[in-house]
Amino acid sequence: METTPKPPISWAIPPVVRLVPNDAAELASLERACFSHPWSEEQLAYGLREKALHILGMRAEDGTLGAYCSFYCVADEGEIVNIAVAEGNRRRGWGRVLLGAVLQSAAEMGIHRMFLEVRQSNAAAIGLYAAHGFVRTGVRKRYYPDTNEDALVMTLTMAEARQEPS
């Protein structure tokens, strides 16, 4: 039986783009693939439509949404809500580039401090955030309802942000 060879994986990192309400279905699909308590398509569309939620994303060569990061900005503070990278795009620099773009966007919006919660067992995400300058500032006990796992609170003073970590 003859098989058609698969095209080589492209290691090129795509540009970061701002997502819009019409992207909500694709966002919800990636949410379901990455999180145990995903946001719904309706929640995502509403947040984008009302401009309460900012979402930057990256598309794979075939045009599908391969990663995104959602964040809120209130006054001079921001909160990273979710960062999701499709399984096939992980460990290829997408998260690093996407987080750097989010921090740049937040700085341009006048944000002075960002914070986030992350599962204490998510070593890859903790490492990514630390590489950009986030530091652990607290713990939310039994934060995640599916496992009762604690969340680490990490904070970044934007003056100390590293868009391109070393």
PDB file of C-alpha atoms in Angstrom:
ATOM      1  CA  MET A   1       0.000   0.000   0.000  1.00  0.00           C
ATOM      2  CA  GLU A   2       1.466   3.281  -1.107  1.00  0.00           C
ATOM      3  CA  THR A   3       1.097   6.338   1.105  1.00  0.00           C
ATOM      4  CA  THR A   4       1.389   9.947   0.139  1.00  0.00           C
ATOM      5  CA  PRO A   5       4.199  11.624   2.043  1.00  0.00           C
ATOM      6  CA  LYS A   6       3.061  14.277   4.480  1.00  0.00           C
ATOM      7  CA  PRO A   7       4.300  17.784   3.823  1.00  0.00           C
ATOM      8  CA  PRO A   8       6.985  18.892   6.263  1.00  0.00           C
ATOM      9  CA  ILE A   9       5.855  20.823   9.316  1.00  0.00           C
ATOM     10  CA  SER A  10       6.533  24.509   8.924  1.00  0.00           C
ATOM     11  CA  TRP A  11       8.392  25.963  11.867  1.00  0.00           C
ATOM     12  CA  ALA A  12       7.651  29.501  10.717  1.00  0.00           C
ATOM     13  CA  ILE A  13       5.868  31.526  13.362  1.00  0.00           C
ATOM     14  CA  PRO A  14       2.807  33.303  11.940  1.00  0.00           C
ATOM     15  CA  PRO A  15       1.956  36.933  12.625  1.00  0.00           C
ATOM     16  CA  VAL A  16      -0.182  37.894  15.607  1.00  0.00           C
ATOM     17  CA  VAL A  17      -3.566  39.375  14.697  1.00  0.00           C
ATOM     18  CA  ARG A  18      -6.442  40.932  16.630  1.00  0.00           C
ATOM     19  CA  LEU A  19      -9.487  38.655  16.637  1.00  0.00           C
ATOM     20  CA  VAL A  20     -13.060  39.857  16.074  1.00  0.00           C
ATOM     21  CA  PRO A  21     -16.569  38.607  17.003  1.00  0.00           C
ATOM     22  CA  ASN A  22     -16.750  36.522  13.803  1.00  0.00           C
ATOM     23  CA  ASP A  23     -13.858  34.430  15.174  1.00  0.00           C
ATOM     24  CA  ALA A  24     -15.903  33.318  18.219  1.00  0.00           C
ATOM     25  CA  ALA A  25     -16.811  29.844  16.889  1.00  0.00           C
ATOM     26  CA  GLU A  26     -13.176  29.017  16.184  1.00  0.00           C
ATOM     27  CA  LEU A  27     -12.122  30.460  19.539  1.00  0.00           C
ATOM     28  CA  ALA A  28     -14.710  28.317  21.330  1.00  0.00           C
ATOM     29  CA  SER A  29     -13.455  25.222  19.521  1.00  0.00           C
ATOM     30  CA  LEU A  30      -9.870  25.867  20.664  1.00  0.00           C
ATOM     31  CA  GLU A  31     -11.171  26.616  24.187  1.00  0.00           C
ATOM     32  CA  ARG A  32     -12.869  23.202  24.305  1.00  0.00           C
ATOM     33  CA  ALA A  33      -9.695  21.496  23.110  1.00  0.00           C
ATOM     34  CA  CYS A  34      -7.500  23.192  25.720  1.00  0.00           C
ATOM     35  CA  PHE A  35      -9.558  23.799  28.871  1.00  0.00           C
ATOM     36  CA  SER A  36     -11.758  21.781  31.216  1.00  0.00           C
ATOM     37  CA  HIS A  37     -14.093  24.777  31.749  1.00  0.00           C
ATOM     38  CA  PRO A  38     -14.142  26.527  28.359  1.00  0.00           C
ATOM     39  CA  TRP A  39     -15.811  29.806  27.562  1.00  0.00           C
ATOM     40  CA  SER A  40     -18.786  29.461  25.226  1.00  0.00           C
ATOM     41  CA  GLU A  41     -18.968  30.893  21.731  1.00  0.00           C
ATOM     42  CA  GLU A  42     -21.617  33.335  22.991  1.00  0.00           C
ATOM     43  CA  GLN A  43     -19.424  34.565  25.867  1.00  0.00           C
ATOM     44  CA  LEU A  44     -16.471  35.085  23.552  1.00  0.00           C
ATOM     45  CA  ALA A  45     -18.542  36.866  20.890  1.00  0.00           C
ATOM     46  CA  TYR A  46     -20.137  39.135  23.498  1.00  0.00           C
ATOM     47  CA  GLY A  47     -16.782  40.059  25.038  1.00  0.00           C
ATOM     48  CA  LEU A  48     -15.330  40.900  21.640  1.00  0.00           C
ATOM     49  CA  ARG A  49     -18.436  42.724  20.416  1.00  0.00           C
ATOM     50  CA  GLU A  50     -18.629  44.906  23.525  1.00  0.00           C
ATOM     51  CA  LYS A  51     -14.853  45.457  23.426  1.00  0.00           C
ATOM     52  CA  ALA A  52     -14.603  44.270  27.027  1.00  0.00           C
ATOM     53  CA  LEU A  53     -12.306  41.403  26.071  1.00  0.00           C
ATOM     54  CA  HIS A  54      -9.216  41.760  23.898  1.00  0.00           C
ATOM     55  CA  ILE A  55      -8.070  38.671  22.018  1.00  0.00           C
ATOM     56  CA  LEU A  56      -4.949  38.289  19.919  1.00  0.00           C
ATOM     57  CA  GLY A  57      -4.420  35.153  17.886  1.00  0.00           C
ATOM     58  CA  MET A  58      -2.189  33.320  15.446  1.00  0.00           C
ATOM     59  CA  ARG A  59      -3.327  31.280  12.463  1.00  0.00           C
ATOM     60  CA  ALA A  60      -1.658  28.165  11.085  1.00  0.00           C
ATOM     61  CA  GLU A  61      -0.604  28.005   7.434  1.00  0.00           C
ATOM     62  CA  ASP A  62      -3.979  26.469   6.550  1.00  0.00           C
ATOM     63  CA  GLY A  63      -5.779  29.453   8.099  1.00  0.00           C
ATOM     64  CA  THR A  64      -7.085  27.681  11.199  1.00  0.00           C
ATOM     65  CA  LEU A  65      -6.757  29.358  14.560  1.00  0.00           C
ATOM     66  CA  GLY A  66      -3.668  27.846  16.159  1.00  0.00           C
ATOM     67  CA  ALA A  67      -3.300  29.975  19.296  1.00  0.00           C
ATOM     68  CA  TYR A  68      -4.873  32.897  21.099  1.00  0.00           C
ATOM     69  CA  CYS A  69      -4.583  34.968  24.254  1.00  0.00           C
ATOM     70  CA  SER A  70      -7.496  36.829  25.836  1.00  0.00           C
ATOM     71  CA  PHE A  71      -7.102  39.676  28.294  1.00  0.00           C
ATOM     72  CA  TYR A  72      -9.051  42.407  30.054  1.00  0.00           C
ATOM     73  CA  CYS A  73      -7.898  45.951  30.689  1.00  0.00           C
ATOM     74  CA  VAL A  74      -9.454  48.090  33.419  1.00  0.00           C
ATOM     75  CA  ALA A  75      -7.959  51.505  34.142  1.00  0.00           C
ATOM     76  CA  ASP A  76      -4.188  50.860  34.205  1.00  0.00           C
ATOM     77  CA  GLU A  77      -4.333  47.138  35.068  1.00  0.00           C
ATOM     78  CA  GLY A  78      -4.730  44.113  32.866  1.00  0.00           C
ATOM     79  CA  GLU A  79      -5.600  40.487  33.451  1.00  0.00           C
ATOM     80  CA  ILE A  80      -4.625  37.651  31.154  1.00  0.00           C
ATOM     81  CA  VAL A  81      -7.697  35.425  31.073  1.00  0.00           C
ATOM     82  CA  ASN A  82      -6.541  32.558  28.872  1.00  0.00           C
ATOM     83  CA  ILE A  83      -3.704  31.639  26.604  1.00  0.00           C
ATOM     84  CA  ALA A  84      -4.277  28.579  24.444  1.00  0.00           C
ATOM     85  CA  VAL A  85      -2.031  26.936  21.881  1.00  0.00           C
ATOM     86  CA  ALA A  86      -3.348  24.054  19.788  1.00  0.00           C
ATOM     87  CA  GLU A  87      -1.518  20.832  20.548  1.00  0.00           C
ATOM     88  CA  GLY A  88       0.228  20.686  17.167  1.00  0.00           C
ATOM     89  CA  ASN A  89       1.644  24.191  17.642  1.00  0.00           C
ATOM     90  CA  ARG A  90       3.061  23.750  21.143  1.00  0.00           C
ATOM     91  CA  ARG A  91       6.806  23.885  21.856  1.00  0.00           C
ATOM     92  CA  ARG A  92       7.330  25.899  18.655  1.00  0.00           C
ATOM     93  CA  GLY A  93       7.525  29.432  20.086  1.00  0.00           C
ATOM     94  CA  TRP A  94       3.923  30.438  19.431  1.00  0.00           C
ATOM     95  CA  GLY A  95       3.081  31.054  23.089  1.00  0.00           C
ATOM     96  CA  ARG A  96       6.238  33.113  23.614  1.00  0.00           C
ATOM     97  CA  VAL A  97       5.534  35.328  20.594  1.00  0.00           C
ATOM     98  CA  LEU A  98       1.831  35.649  21.424  1.00  0.00           C
ATOM     99  CA  LEU A  99       2.442  36.633  25.052  1.00  0.00           C
ATOM    100  CA  GLY A 100       5.035  39.187  23.943  1.00  0.00           C
ATOM    101  CA  ALA A 101       2.500  40.703  21.541  1.00  0.00           C
ATOM    102  CA  VAL A 102      -0.149  40.845  24.280  1.00  0.00           C
ATOM    103  CA  LEU A 103       2.252  42.640  26.623  1.00  0.00           C
ATOM    104  CA  GLN A 104       3.158  45.101  23.859  1.00  0.00           C
ATOM    105  CA  SER A 105      -0.530  45.730  23.122  1.00  0.00           C
ATOM    106  CA  ALA A 106      -1.299  46.214  26.822  1.00  0.00           C
ATOM    107  CA  ALA A 107       1.587  48.674  27.194  1.00  0.00           C
ATOM    108  CA  GLU A 108       0.265  50.658  24.215  1.00  0.00           C
ATOM    109  CA  MET A 109      -3.128  50.778  25.982  1.00  0.00           C
ATOM    110  CA  GLY A 110      -1.509  52.366  29.054  1.00  0.00           C
ATOM    111  CA  ILE A 111      -1.479  49.252  31.236  1.00  0.00           C
ATOM    112  CA  HIS A 112       1.076  49.442  34.064  1.00  0.00           C
ATOM    113  CA  ARG A 113       0.512  46.046  35.669  1.00  0.00           C
ATOM    114  CA  MET A 114      -0.723  42.656  34.441  1.00  0.00           C
ATOM    115  CA  PHE A 115      -1.766  39.636  36.457  1.00  0.00           C
ATOM    116  CA  LEU A 116      -3.002  36.122  35.829  1.00  0.00           C
ATOM    117  CA  GLU A 117      -3.874  32.851  37.520  1.00  0.00           C
ATOM    118  CA  VAL A 118      -2.241  29.589  36.455  1.00  0.00           C
ATOM    119  CA  ARG A 119      -2.608  25.998  37.651  1.00  0.00           C
ATOM    120  CA  GLN A 120       0.236  25.242  40.031  1.00  0.00           C
ATOM    121  CA  SER A 121       0.901  22.029  38.053  1.00  0.00           C
ATOM    122  CA  ASN A 122       1.274  23.841  34.706  1.00  0.00           C
ATOM    123  CA  ALA A 123       5.061  24.080  34.681  1.00  0.00           C
ATOM    124  CA  ALA A 124       5.259  25.019  30.987  1.00  0.00           C
ATOM    125  CA  ALA A 125       2.942  28.009  31.423  1.00  0.00           C
ATOM    126  CA  ILE A 126       4.643  29.106  34.650  1.00  0.00           C
ATOM    127  CA  GLY A 127       7.994  29.012  32.848  1.00  0.00           C
ATOM    128  CA  LEU A 128       6.602  31.023  29.929  1.00  0.00           C
ATOM    129  CA  TYR A 129       5.201  33.697  32.231  1.00  0.00           C
ATOM    130  CA  ALA A 130       8.392  33.863  34.322  1.00  0.00           C
ATOM    131  CA  ALA A 131      10.482  34.261  31.153  1.00  0.00           C
ATOM    132  CA  HIS A 132       8.448  37.385  30.353  1.00  0.00           C
ATOM    133  CA  GLY A 133       9.002  38.818  33.840  1.00  0.00           C
ATOM    134  CA  PHE A 134       5.923  37.637  35.769  1.00  0.00           C
ATOM    135  CA  VAL A 135       6.559  36.774  39.422  1.00  0.00           C
ATOM    136  CA  ARG A 136       4.482  34.727  41.823  1.00  0.00           C
ATOM    137  CA  THR A 137       2.527  37.017  44.147  1.00  0.00           C
ATOM    138  CA  GLY A 138      -0.092  34.745  45.701  1.00  0.00           C
ATOM    139  CA  VAL A 139      -2.088  31.529  45.737  1.00  0.00           C
ATOM    140  CA  ARG A 140      -5.821  30.981  45.292  1.00  0.00           C
ATOM    141  CA  LYS A 141      -6.642  27.813  47.209  1.00  0.00           C
ATOM    142  CA  ARG A 142      -8.777  25.188  45.442  1.00  0.00           C
ATOM    143  CA  TYR A 143      -9.356  27.627  42.569  1.00  0.00           C
ATOM    144  CA  TYR A 144     -10.041  25.075  39.833  1.00  0.00           C
ATOM    145  CA  PRO A 145     -13.369  23.309  40.456  1.00  0.00           C
ATOM    146  CA  ASP A 146     -12.598  20.209  38.367  1.00  0.00           C
ATOM    147  CA  THR A 147      -9.602  19.195  40.525  1.00  0.00           C
ATOM    148  CA  ASN A 148      -9.643  21.628  43.467  1.00  0.00           C
ATOM    149  CA  GLU A 149      -6.117  22.519  42.404  1.00  0.00           C
ATOM    150  CA  ASP A 150      -4.619  25.762  43.647  1.00  0.00           C
ATOM    151  CA  ALA A 151      -3.928  28.625  41.256  1.00  0.00           C
ATOM    152  CA  LEU A 152      -0.747  30.632  41.450  1.00  0.00           C
ATOM    153  CA  VAL A 153      -1.276  34.363  41.046  1.00  0.00           C
ATOM    154  CA  MET A 154       1.486  35.906  38.971  1.00  0.00           C
ATOM    155  CA  THR A 155       1.993  39.630  38.452  1.00  0.00           C
ATOM    156  CA  LEU A 156       4.060  41.719  36.086  1.00  0.00           C
ATOM    157  CA  THR A 157       4.951  45.387  36.431  1.00  0.00           C
ATOM    158  CA  MET A 158       5.018  46.481  32.805  1.00  0.00           C
ATOM    159  CA  ALA A 159       8.263  48.434  33.233  1.00  0.00           C
ATOM    160  CA  GLU A 160       9.875  45.039  33.917  1.00  0.00           C
ATOM    161  CA  ALA A 161       8.199  43.202  31.014  1.00  0.00           C
ATOM    162  CA  ARG A 162      10.277  41.270  28.529  1.00  0.00           C
ATOM    163  CA  GLN A 163       8.509  41.000  25.167  1.00  0.00           C
ATOM    164  CA  GLU A 164      11.332  38.782  23.875  1.00  0.00           C
ATOM    165  CA  PRO A 165      12.566  36.724  26.810  1.00  0.00           C
ATOM    166  CA  SER A 166      16.181  35.668  26.817  1.00  0.00           C
TER     167      SER A 166
END
